[in-house]
Amino acid sequence: AQIAPGAVHVPDWLSPAEQHAIVIACRDWATGPVPMRAARLPGGQRMSVRTVCVGWHWQPYRYTRTADDAGGARVVPFPDWLVRLGRRALTAAYDDPVAASRYTPDTALINHYDDQARMGMHQDKDEKVREPVVSLSIGDACVFRFGNTETRTKPYTDVELHSGDLFVFGGPSRLAYHGVPKTFPGTADPATGLKSGRLNITMRVTGLD
Ligand code: MD3
Ligand code: FE
């Protein structure tokens, strides 16, 4: 369903087997050279979600190749299977096979939400290009708040995201404010392999080299 121009929600897109494979990959990354951590904001506060990155390392509010805020190791390369998954995601969301075949995400941010974690309303504008963002949800359901491009307040649309859902944000929606005001603890199917909480994978094109 199109929530706004360029913002497309595809419920139940990932199969249980794909969700399980992604959980295993995220667990490997989370315990790899740059461990999953709660990023520290410039003001000093820690984010309530924990994040691990592949391709580029995101720290509020820039991308680096080495995690100088998390031990200094080099982040793992962006895997080809994730590029292919990103192209399938664009194919599912938009009627534009040529754009889908050219889509080449080079970074993914993997956020884990425990039962208390939230994501305040923000824009994603640390990327230098405005290619679509692909979002995959696994584990507990949540309320995703999709706002407008002008303010972090109303008007916004609340959408429930469930395990396996795909959301693509491109075109006029690419710079919309968005956030996660709550999750629904204990709603996940344990078959994904995720023990608790909610996992969100966002693929992006940084435009960096
Ligand atoms: C709309 N993540 O990592 S995913 C983020 O569920 C982030 O962890 C949330 O916001 C999460 O930056 C929301 C949905 C999402 C991701 C990126 C977007 C929506 C977006 C970029 C532009 C517009
Ligand atoms: Fe975001």
PDB file of C-alpha atoms and ligand atoms in Angstrom:
ATOM      1  CA  ALA A   1       0.000   0.000   0.000  1.00  0.00           C
ATOM      2  CA  GLN A   2       1.216   3.509  -0.778  1.00  0.00           C
ATOM      3  CA  ILE A   3       1.210   5.599   2.417  1.00  0.00           C
ATOM      4  CA  ALA A   4       2.414   8.750   0.648  1.00  0.00           C
ATOM      5  CA  PRO A   5       4.044   9.393  -2.739  1.00  0.00           C
ATOM      6  CA  GLY A   6       7.151   7.175  -2.818  1.00  0.00           C
ATOM      7  CA  ALA A   7       6.398   5.534   0.566  1.00  0.00           C
ATOM      8  CA  VAL A   8       5.235   1.962  -0.019  1.00  0.00           C
ATOM      9  CA  HIS A   9       4.418  -0.643   2.647  1.00  0.00           C
ATOM     10  CA  VAL A  10       4.481  -4.299   1.585  1.00  0.00           C
ATOM     11  CA  PRO A  11       3.210  -6.381   4.534  1.00  0.00           C
ATOM     12  CA  ASP A  12       4.551  -9.907   5.061  1.00  0.00           C
ATOM     13  CA  TRP A  13       7.156  -9.646   2.304  1.00  0.00           C
ATOM     14  CA  LEU A  14       9.970 -11.765   3.767  1.00  0.00           C
ATOM     15  CA  SER A  15       9.379 -15.497   4.173  1.00  0.00           C
ATOM     16  CA  PRO A  16      10.057 -17.062   7.584  1.00  0.00           C
ATOM     17  CA  ALA A  17      13.229 -18.656   6.134  1.00  0.00           C
ATOM     18  CA  GLU A  18      14.500 -15.285   4.856  1.00  0.00           C
ATOM     19  CA  GLN A  19      13.780 -13.660   8.209  1.00  0.00           C
ATOM     20  CA  HIS A  20      15.681 -16.417   9.948  1.00  0.00           C
ATOM     21  CA  ALA A  21      18.678 -16.049   7.602  1.00  0.00           C
ATOM     22  CA  ILE A  22      18.735 -12.280   8.179  1.00  0.00           C
ATOM     23  CA  VAL A  23      18.617 -12.745  11.969  1.00  0.00           C
ATOM     24  CA  ILE A  24      21.648 -15.064  11.746  1.00  0.00           C
ATOM     25  CA  ALA A  25      23.566 -12.548   9.591  1.00  0.00           C
ATOM     26  CA  CYS A  26      22.694  -9.692  11.971  1.00  0.00           C
ATOM     27  CA  ARG A  27      23.842 -11.741  14.950  1.00  0.00           C
ATOM     28  CA  ASP A  28      27.198 -12.319  13.212  1.00  0.00           C
ATOM     29  CA  TRP A  29      27.572  -8.593  12.478  1.00  0.00           C
ATOM     30  CA  ALA A  30      26.481  -7.624  16.003  1.00  0.00           C
ATOM     31  CA  THR A  31      29.263  -9.754  17.481  1.00  0.00           C
ATOM     32  CA  GLY A  32      31.837  -8.977  14.741  1.00  0.00           C
ATOM     33  CA  PRO A  33      34.723  -6.488  14.558  1.00  0.00           C
ATOM     34  CA  VAL A  34      32.431  -3.536  15.331  1.00  0.00           C
ATOM     35  CA  PRO A  35      29.988  -4.774  17.983  1.00  0.00           C
ATOM     36  CA  MET A  36      26.405  -3.558  18.132  1.00  0.00           C
ATOM     37  CA  ARG A  37      26.193  -0.542  20.433  1.00  0.00           C
ATOM     38  CA  ALA A  38      23.958   2.311  21.520  1.00  0.00           C
ATOM     39  CA  ALA A  39      25.289   5.270  19.562  1.00  0.00           C
ATOM     40  CA  ARG A  40      26.116   8.396  21.525  1.00  0.00           C
ATOM     41  CA  LEU A  41      24.507  11.598  20.277  1.00  0.00           C
ATOM     42  CA  PRO A  42      26.565  14.799  19.954  1.00  0.00           C
ATOM     43  CA  GLY A  43      24.867  16.070  23.145  1.00  0.00           C
ATOM     44  CA  GLY A  44      26.176  13.047  25.068  1.00  0.00           C
ATOM     45  CA  GLN A  45      22.967  11.014  25.463  1.00  0.00           C
ATOM     46  CA  ARG A  46      22.861   7.432  24.254  1.00  0.00           C
ATOM     47  CA  MET A  47      20.237   6.290  21.777  1.00  0.00           C
ATOM     48  CA  SER A  48      17.846   3.678  23.216  1.00  0.00           C
ATOM     49  CA  VAL A  49      18.195   1.422  20.168  1.00  0.00           C
ATOM     50  CA  ARG A  50      21.415  -0.519  19.603  1.00  0.00           C
ATOM     51  CA  THR A  51      22.904  -0.370  16.114  1.00  0.00           C
ATOM     52  CA  VAL A  52      25.416  -2.287  14.034  1.00  0.00           C
ATOM     53  CA  CYS A  53      26.339  -1.254  10.488  1.00  0.00           C
ATOM     54  CA  VAL A  54      27.677  -2.930   7.374  1.00  0.00           C
ATOM     55  CA  GLY A  55      29.368  -1.193   4.451  1.00  0.00           C
ATOM     56  CA  TRP A  56      29.756   2.132   6.204  1.00  0.00           C
ATOM     57  CA  HIS A  57      29.677   2.856   9.924  1.00  0.00           C
ATOM     58  CA  TRP A  58      27.076   5.395  10.971  1.00  0.00           C
ATOM     59  CA  GLN A  59      27.651   7.559  13.980  1.00  0.00           C
ATOM     60  CA  PRO A  60      25.405  10.495  14.661  1.00  0.00           C
ATOM     61  CA  TYR A  61      25.519  12.191  12.167  1.00  0.00           C
ATOM     62  CA  ARG A  62      28.079  10.945   9.647  1.00  0.00           C
ATOM     63  CA  TYR A  63      29.354   7.834   7.891  1.00  0.00           C
ATOM     64  CA  THR A  64      32.882   6.513   8.365  1.00  0.00           C
ATOM     65  CA  ARG A  65      34.732   3.385   7.182  1.00  0.00           C
ATOM     66  CA  THR A  66      36.224   2.705  10.591  1.00  0.00           C
ATOM     67  CA  ALA A  67      34.242   2.786  13.818  1.00  0.00           C
ATOM     68  CA  ASP A  68      36.155   5.455  15.670  1.00  0.00           C
ATOM     69  CA  ASP A  69      33.375   5.621  18.295  1.00  0.00           C
ATOM     70  CA  ALA A  70      33.262   1.824  18.755  1.00  0.00           C
ATOM     71  CA  GLY A  71      36.743   0.353  18.970  1.00  0.00           C
ATOM     72  CA  GLY A  72      38.152   1.627  15.676  1.00  0.00           C
ATOM     73  CA  ALA A  73      37.782  -1.523  13.592  1.00  0.00           C
ATOM     74  CA  ARG A  74      36.842  -1.424   9.913  1.00  0.00           C
ATOM     75  CA  VAL A  75      33.202  -2.249   9.224  1.00  0.00           C
ATOM     76  CA  VAL A  76      32.431  -5.436   7.288  1.00  0.00           C
ATOM     77  CA  PRO A  77      31.850  -5.074   3.534  1.00  0.00           C
ATOM     78  CA  PHE A  78      28.302  -4.760   2.222  1.00  0.00           C
ATOM     79  CA  PRO A  79      27.404  -8.268   0.999  1.00  0.00           C
ATOM     80  CA  ASP A  80      26.175  -8.973  -2.536  1.00  0.00           C
ATOM     81  CA  TRP A  81      23.178 -10.947  -1.245  1.00  0.00           C
ATOM     82  CA  LEU A  82      21.964  -7.786   0.457  1.00  0.00           C
ATOM     83  CA  VAL A  83      22.303  -5.790  -2.794  1.00  0.00           C
ATOM     84  CA  ARG A  84      20.171  -8.424  -4.520  1.00  0.00           C
ATOM     85  CA  LEU A  85      17.605  -8.297  -1.697  1.00  0.00           C
ATOM     86  CA  GLY A  86      17.486  -4.505  -2.016  1.00  0.00           C
ATOM     87  CA  ARG A  87      16.775  -4.784  -5.759  1.00  0.00           C
ATOM     88  CA  ARG A  88      13.981  -7.295  -5.094  1.00  0.00           C
ATOM     89  CA  ALA A  89      12.574  -4.888  -2.522  1.00  0.00           C
ATOM     90  CA  LEU A  90      12.449  -2.033  -5.034  1.00  0.00           C
ATOM     91  CA  THR A  91      10.873  -4.367  -7.585  1.00  0.00           C
ATOM     92  CA  ALA A  92       8.158  -5.249  -5.053  1.00  0.00           C
ATOM     93  CA  ALA A  93       7.486  -1.636  -4.070  1.00  0.00           C
ATOM     94  CA  TYR A  94       7.692   0.291  -7.335  1.00  0.00           C
ATOM     95  CA  ASP A  95       6.703  -0.368 -10.921  1.00  0.00           C
ATOM     96  CA  ASP A  96      10.173   0.554 -12.226  1.00  0.00           C
ATOM     97  CA  PRO A  97      12.307  -2.505 -13.054  1.00  0.00           C
ATOM     98  CA  VAL A  98      15.109  -0.417 -14.558  1.00  0.00           C
ATOM     99  CA  ALA A  99      15.539   1.652 -11.384  1.00  0.00           C
ATOM    100  CA  ALA A 100      15.330  -1.536  -9.305  1.00  0.00           C
ATOM    101  CA  SER A 101      18.077  -3.222 -11.332  1.00  0.00           C
ATOM    102  CA  ARG A 102      20.374  -0.203 -10.868  1.00  0.00           C
ATOM    103  CA  TYR A 103      19.742   0.155  -7.136  1.00  0.00           C
ATOM    104  CA  THR A 104      23.046  -0.489  -5.350  1.00  0.00           C
ATOM    105  CA  PRO A 105      22.829   0.068  -1.592  1.00  0.00           C
ATOM    106  CA  ASP A 106      26.265   0.371   0.039  1.00  0.00           C
ATOM    107  CA  THR A 107      25.317   0.538   3.708  1.00  0.00           C
ATOM    108  CA  ALA A 108      22.836  -1.021   6.084  1.00  0.00           C
ATOM    109  CA  LEU A 109      21.978   0.079   9.611  1.00  0.00           C
ATOM    110  CA  ILE A 110      20.634  -2.688  11.808  1.00  0.00           C
ATOM    111  CA  ASN A 111      18.701  -1.395  14.811  1.00  0.00           C
ATOM    112  CA  HIS A 112      17.635  -3.569  17.721  1.00  0.00           C
ATOM    113  CA  TYR A 113      14.785  -2.377  19.941  1.00  0.00           C
ATOM    114  CA  ASP A 114      14.410  -3.806  23.424  1.00  0.00           C
ATOM    115  CA  ASP A 115      11.027  -3.410  25.131  1.00  0.00           C
ATOM    116  CA  GLN A 116      11.743   0.213  26.155  1.00  0.00           C
ATOM    117  CA  ALA A 117      13.509   1.436  23.015  1.00  0.00           C
ATOM    118  CA  ARG A 118      12.060   4.199  20.857  1.00  0.00           C
ATOM    119  CA  MET A 119      13.192   6.250  17.885  1.00  0.00           C
ATOM    120  CA  GLY A 120      12.310   9.924  17.982  1.00  0.00           C
ATOM    121  CA  MET A 121      11.072  11.749  14.908  1.00  0.00           C
ATOM    122  CA  HIS A 122      13.994  12.526  12.574  1.00  0.00           C
ATOM    123  CA  GLN A 123      15.015  12.848   8.931  1.00  0.00           C
ATOM    124  CA  ASP A 124      17.693  10.655   7.332  1.00  0.00           C
ATOM    125  CA  LYS A 125      19.881  13.163   5.543  1.00  0.00           C
ATOM    126  CA  ASP A 126      23.425  12.001   6.223  1.00  0.00           C
ATOM    127  CA  GLU A 127      23.500  10.346   2.786  1.00  0.00           C
ATOM    128  CA  LYS A 128      24.790  12.499  -0.072  1.00  0.00           C
ATOM    129  CA  VAL A 129      22.324  11.114  -2.601  1.00  0.00           C
ATOM    130  CA  ARG A 130      18.564  10.659  -2.403  1.00  0.00           C
ATOM    131  CA  GLU A 131      18.187   7.061  -3.536  1.00  0.00           C
ATOM    132  CA  PRO A 132      15.381   5.127  -1.783  1.00  0.00           C
ATOM    133  CA  VAL A 133      15.772   3.595   1.680  1.00  0.00           C
ATOM    134  CA  VAL A 134      14.668  -0.036   2.059  1.00  0.00           C
ATOM    135  CA  SER A 135      13.426  -1.019   5.540  1.00  0.00           C
ATOM    136  CA  LEU A 136      12.881  -4.603   6.739  1.00  0.00           C
ATOM    137  CA  SER A 137      11.256  -5.432  10.078  1.00  0.00           C
ATOM    138  CA  ILE A 138      11.761  -8.649  12.060  1.00  0.00           C
ATOM    139  CA  GLY A 139      10.525  -9.680  15.508  1.00  0.00           C
ATOM    140  CA  ASP A 140       8.142  -7.668  17.665  1.00  0.00           C
ATOM    141  CA  ALA A 141       5.582  -5.452  15.951  1.00  0.00           C
ATOM    142  CA  CYS A 142       5.817  -1.670  16.366  1.00  0.00           C
ATOM    143  CA  VAL A 143       4.067   1.583  15.646  1.00  0.00           C
ATOM    144  CA  PHE A 144       5.921   3.349  12.838  1.00  0.00           C
ATOM    145  CA  ARG A 145       5.136   7.048  12.568  1.00  0.00           C
ATOM    146  CA  PHE A 146       5.455   8.521   9.096  1.00  0.00           C
ATOM    147  CA  GLY A 147       5.379  12.300   9.131  1.00  0.00           C
ATOM    148  CA  ASN A 148       5.885  15.114   6.659  1.00  0.00           C
ATOM    149  CA  THR A 149       8.947  16.786   5.197  1.00  0.00           C
ATOM    150  CA  GLU A 150       8.433  20.154   6.914  1.00  0.00           C
ATOM    151  CA  THR A 151       8.121  19.524  10.659  1.00  0.00           C
ATOM    152  CA  ARG A 152       8.722  16.724  13.160  1.00  0.00           C
ATOM    153  CA  THR A 153       5.126  17.136  14.381  1.00  0.00           C
ATOM    154  CA  LYS A 154       1.663  16.580  12.859  1.00  0.00           C
ATOM    155  CA  PRO A 155       0.402  15.715  10.368  1.00  0.00           C
ATOM    156  CA  TYR A 156       1.639  12.133  10.504  1.00  0.00           C
ATOM    157  CA  THR A 157       0.337   8.646   9.776  1.00  0.00           C
ATOM    158  CA  ASP A 158       0.820   5.765  12.227  1.00  0.00           C
ATOM    159  CA  VAL A 159       1.324   2.356  10.638  1.00  0.00           C
ATOM    160  CA  GLU A 160       1.841  -0.953  12.443  1.00  0.00           C
ATOM    161  CA  LEU A 161       4.887  -2.815  11.192  1.00  0.00           C
ATOM    162  CA  HIS A 162       5.095  -6.572  11.693  1.00  0.00           C
ATOM    163  CA  SER A 163       7.770  -9.178  11.266  1.00  0.00           C
ATOM    164  CA  GLY A 164       8.510  -9.689   7.580  1.00  0.00           C
ATOM    165  CA  ASP A 165       7.176  -6.313   6.443  1.00  0.00           C
ATOM    166  CA  LEU A 166       8.971  -4.261   3.802  1.00  0.00           C
ATOM    167  CA  PHE A 167       8.798  -0.484   3.597  1.00  0.00           C
ATOM    168  CA  VAL A 168      10.478   1.552   0.860  1.00  0.00           C
ATOM    169  CA  PHE A 169      10.955   5.320   1.127  1.00  0.00           C
ATOM    170  CA  GLY A 170      11.863   7.124  -2.056  1.00  0.00           C
ATOM    171  CA  GLY A 171      10.994  10.148  -4.132  1.00  0.00           C
ATOM    172  CA  PRO A 172       9.155  12.859  -2.179  1.00  0.00           C
ATOM    173  CA  SER A 173       9.093  10.628   0.949  1.00  0.00           C
ATOM    174  CA  ARG A 174      12.842  10.215   1.158  1.00  0.00           C
ATOM    175  CA  LEU A 175      13.249  13.222   3.452  1.00  0.00           C
ATOM    176  CA  ALA A 176      10.075  12.772   5.498  1.00  0.00           C
ATOM    177  CA  TYR A 177      10.306  12.825   9.278  1.00  0.00           C
ATOM    178  CA  HIS A 178       9.717   9.406  10.808  1.00  0.00           C
ATOM    179  CA  GLY A 179      10.099   7.517  14.075  1.00  0.00           C
ATOM    180  CA  VAL A 180       9.085   4.527  16.181  1.00  0.00           C
ATOM    181  CA  PRO A 181       7.052   5.657  19.223  1.00  0.00           C
ATOM    182  CA  LYS A 182       6.494   2.136  20.579  1.00  0.00           C
ATOM    183  CA  THR A 183       6.975  -1.560  20.093  1.00  0.00           C
ATOM    184  CA  PHE A 184       4.681  -4.401  21.185  1.00  0.00           C
ATOM    185  CA  PRO A 185       6.852  -6.621  23.390  1.00  0.00           C
ATOM    186  CA  GLY A 186       6.310 -10.344  23.105  1.00  0.00           C
ATOM    187  CA  THR A 187       4.494 -10.275  19.767  1.00  0.00           C
ATOM    188  CA  ALA A 188       7.302 -11.880  17.764  1.00  0.00           C
ATOM    189  CA  ASP A 189       7.254 -15.418  16.403  1.00  0.00           C
ATOM    190  CA  PRO A 190      10.274 -17.161  17.972  1.00  0.00           C
ATOM    191  CA  ALA A 191      10.758 -19.081  14.690  1.00  0.00           C
ATOM    192  CA  THR A 192      12.691 -16.123  13.255  1.00  0.00           C
ATOM    193  CA  GLY A 193      15.457 -16.944  15.750  1.00  0.00           C
ATOM    194  CA  LEU A 194      15.264 -13.501  17.341  1.00  0.00           C
ATOM    195  CA  LYS A 195      15.070 -14.048  21.089  1.00  0.00           C
ATOM    196  CA  SER A 196      13.394 -10.760  21.956  1.00  0.00           C
ATOM    197  CA  GLY A 197      12.655  -7.275  20.758  1.00  0.00           C
ATOM    198  CA  ARG A 198      12.510  -5.871  17.261  1.00  0.00           C
ATOM    199  CA  LEU A 199      15.116  -5.769  14.510  1.00  0.00           C
ATOM    200  CA  ASN A 200      15.011  -3.217  11.693  1.00  0.00           C
ATOM    201  CA  ILE A 201      17.378  -3.301   8.735  1.00  0.00           C
ATOM    202  CA  THR A 202      17.606  -0.197   6.572  1.00  0.00           C
ATOM    203  CA  MET A 203      19.576  -0.256   3.335  1.00  0.00           C
ATOM    204  CA  ARG A 204      20.805   3.013   1.920  1.00  0.00           C
ATOM    205  CA  VAL A 205      23.021   4.488  -0.775  1.00  0.00           C
ATOM    206  CA  THR A 206      25.480   6.839   0.952  1.00  0.00           C
ATOM    207  CA  GLY A 207      26.871   8.461  -2.201  1.00  0.00           C
ATOM    208  CA  LEU A 208      30.296   8.248  -0.519  1.00  0.00           C
ATOM    209  CA  ASP A 209      33.360   6.433  -1.805  1.00  0.00           C
TER     210      ASP A 209
HETATM  211  C1  MD3 B   1      11.563   7.295   5.944  1.00  0.00           C
HETATM  212  N1  MD3 B   1      14.795   3.350  11.553  1.00  0.00           N
HETATM  213  O1  MD3 B   1      17.403   3.724  10.986  1.00  0.00           O
HETATM  214  S1  MD3 B   1      12.621   2.232   9.612  1.00  0.00           S
HETATM  215  C2  MD3 B   1      16.635   4.702  10.844  1.00  0.00           C
HETATM  216  O2  MD3 B   1      12.435   1.067  12.565  1.00  0.00           O
HETATM  217  C3  MD3 B   1      15.200   4.554  11.188  1.00  0.00           C
HETATM  218  O3  MD3 B   1      14.502   1.306  13.140  1.00  0.00           O
HETATM  219  C4  MD3 B   1      13.469   3.092  12.028  1.00  0.00           C
HETATM  220  O4  MD3 B   1      14.481   5.472  11.103  1.00  0.00           O
HETATM  221  C5  MD3 B   1      13.462   1.714  12.602  1.00  0.00           C
HETATM  222  O5  MD3 B   1      16.985   5.792  10.411  1.00  0.00           O
HETATM  223  C6  MD3 B   1      12.445   3.289  10.994  1.00  0.00           C
HETATM  224  C7  MD3 B   1      11.720   3.160   8.456  1.00  0.00           C
HETATM  225  C8  MD3 B   1      12.455   4.286   7.787  1.00  0.00           C
HETATM  226  C9  MD3 B   1      13.819   4.261   7.605  1.00  0.00           C
HETATM  227  C10 MD3 B   1      14.430   5.258   6.864  1.00  0.00           C
HETATM  228  C11 MD3 B   1      13.684   6.284   6.305  1.00  0.00           C
HETATM  229  C12 MD3 B   1      11.724   5.297   7.270  1.00  0.00           C
HETATM  230  C13 MD3 B   1      12.321   6.302   6.511  1.00  0.00           C
HETATM  231  C14 MD3 B   1      14.262   7.290   5.522  1.00  0.00           C
HETATM  232  C15 MD3 B   1      13.483   8.261   4.954  1.00  0.00           C
HETATM  233  C16 MD3 B   1      12.133   8.266   5.173  1.00  0.00           C
HETATM  234 FE    FE B   2      15.452   7.037   9.994  1.00  0.00          FE
END
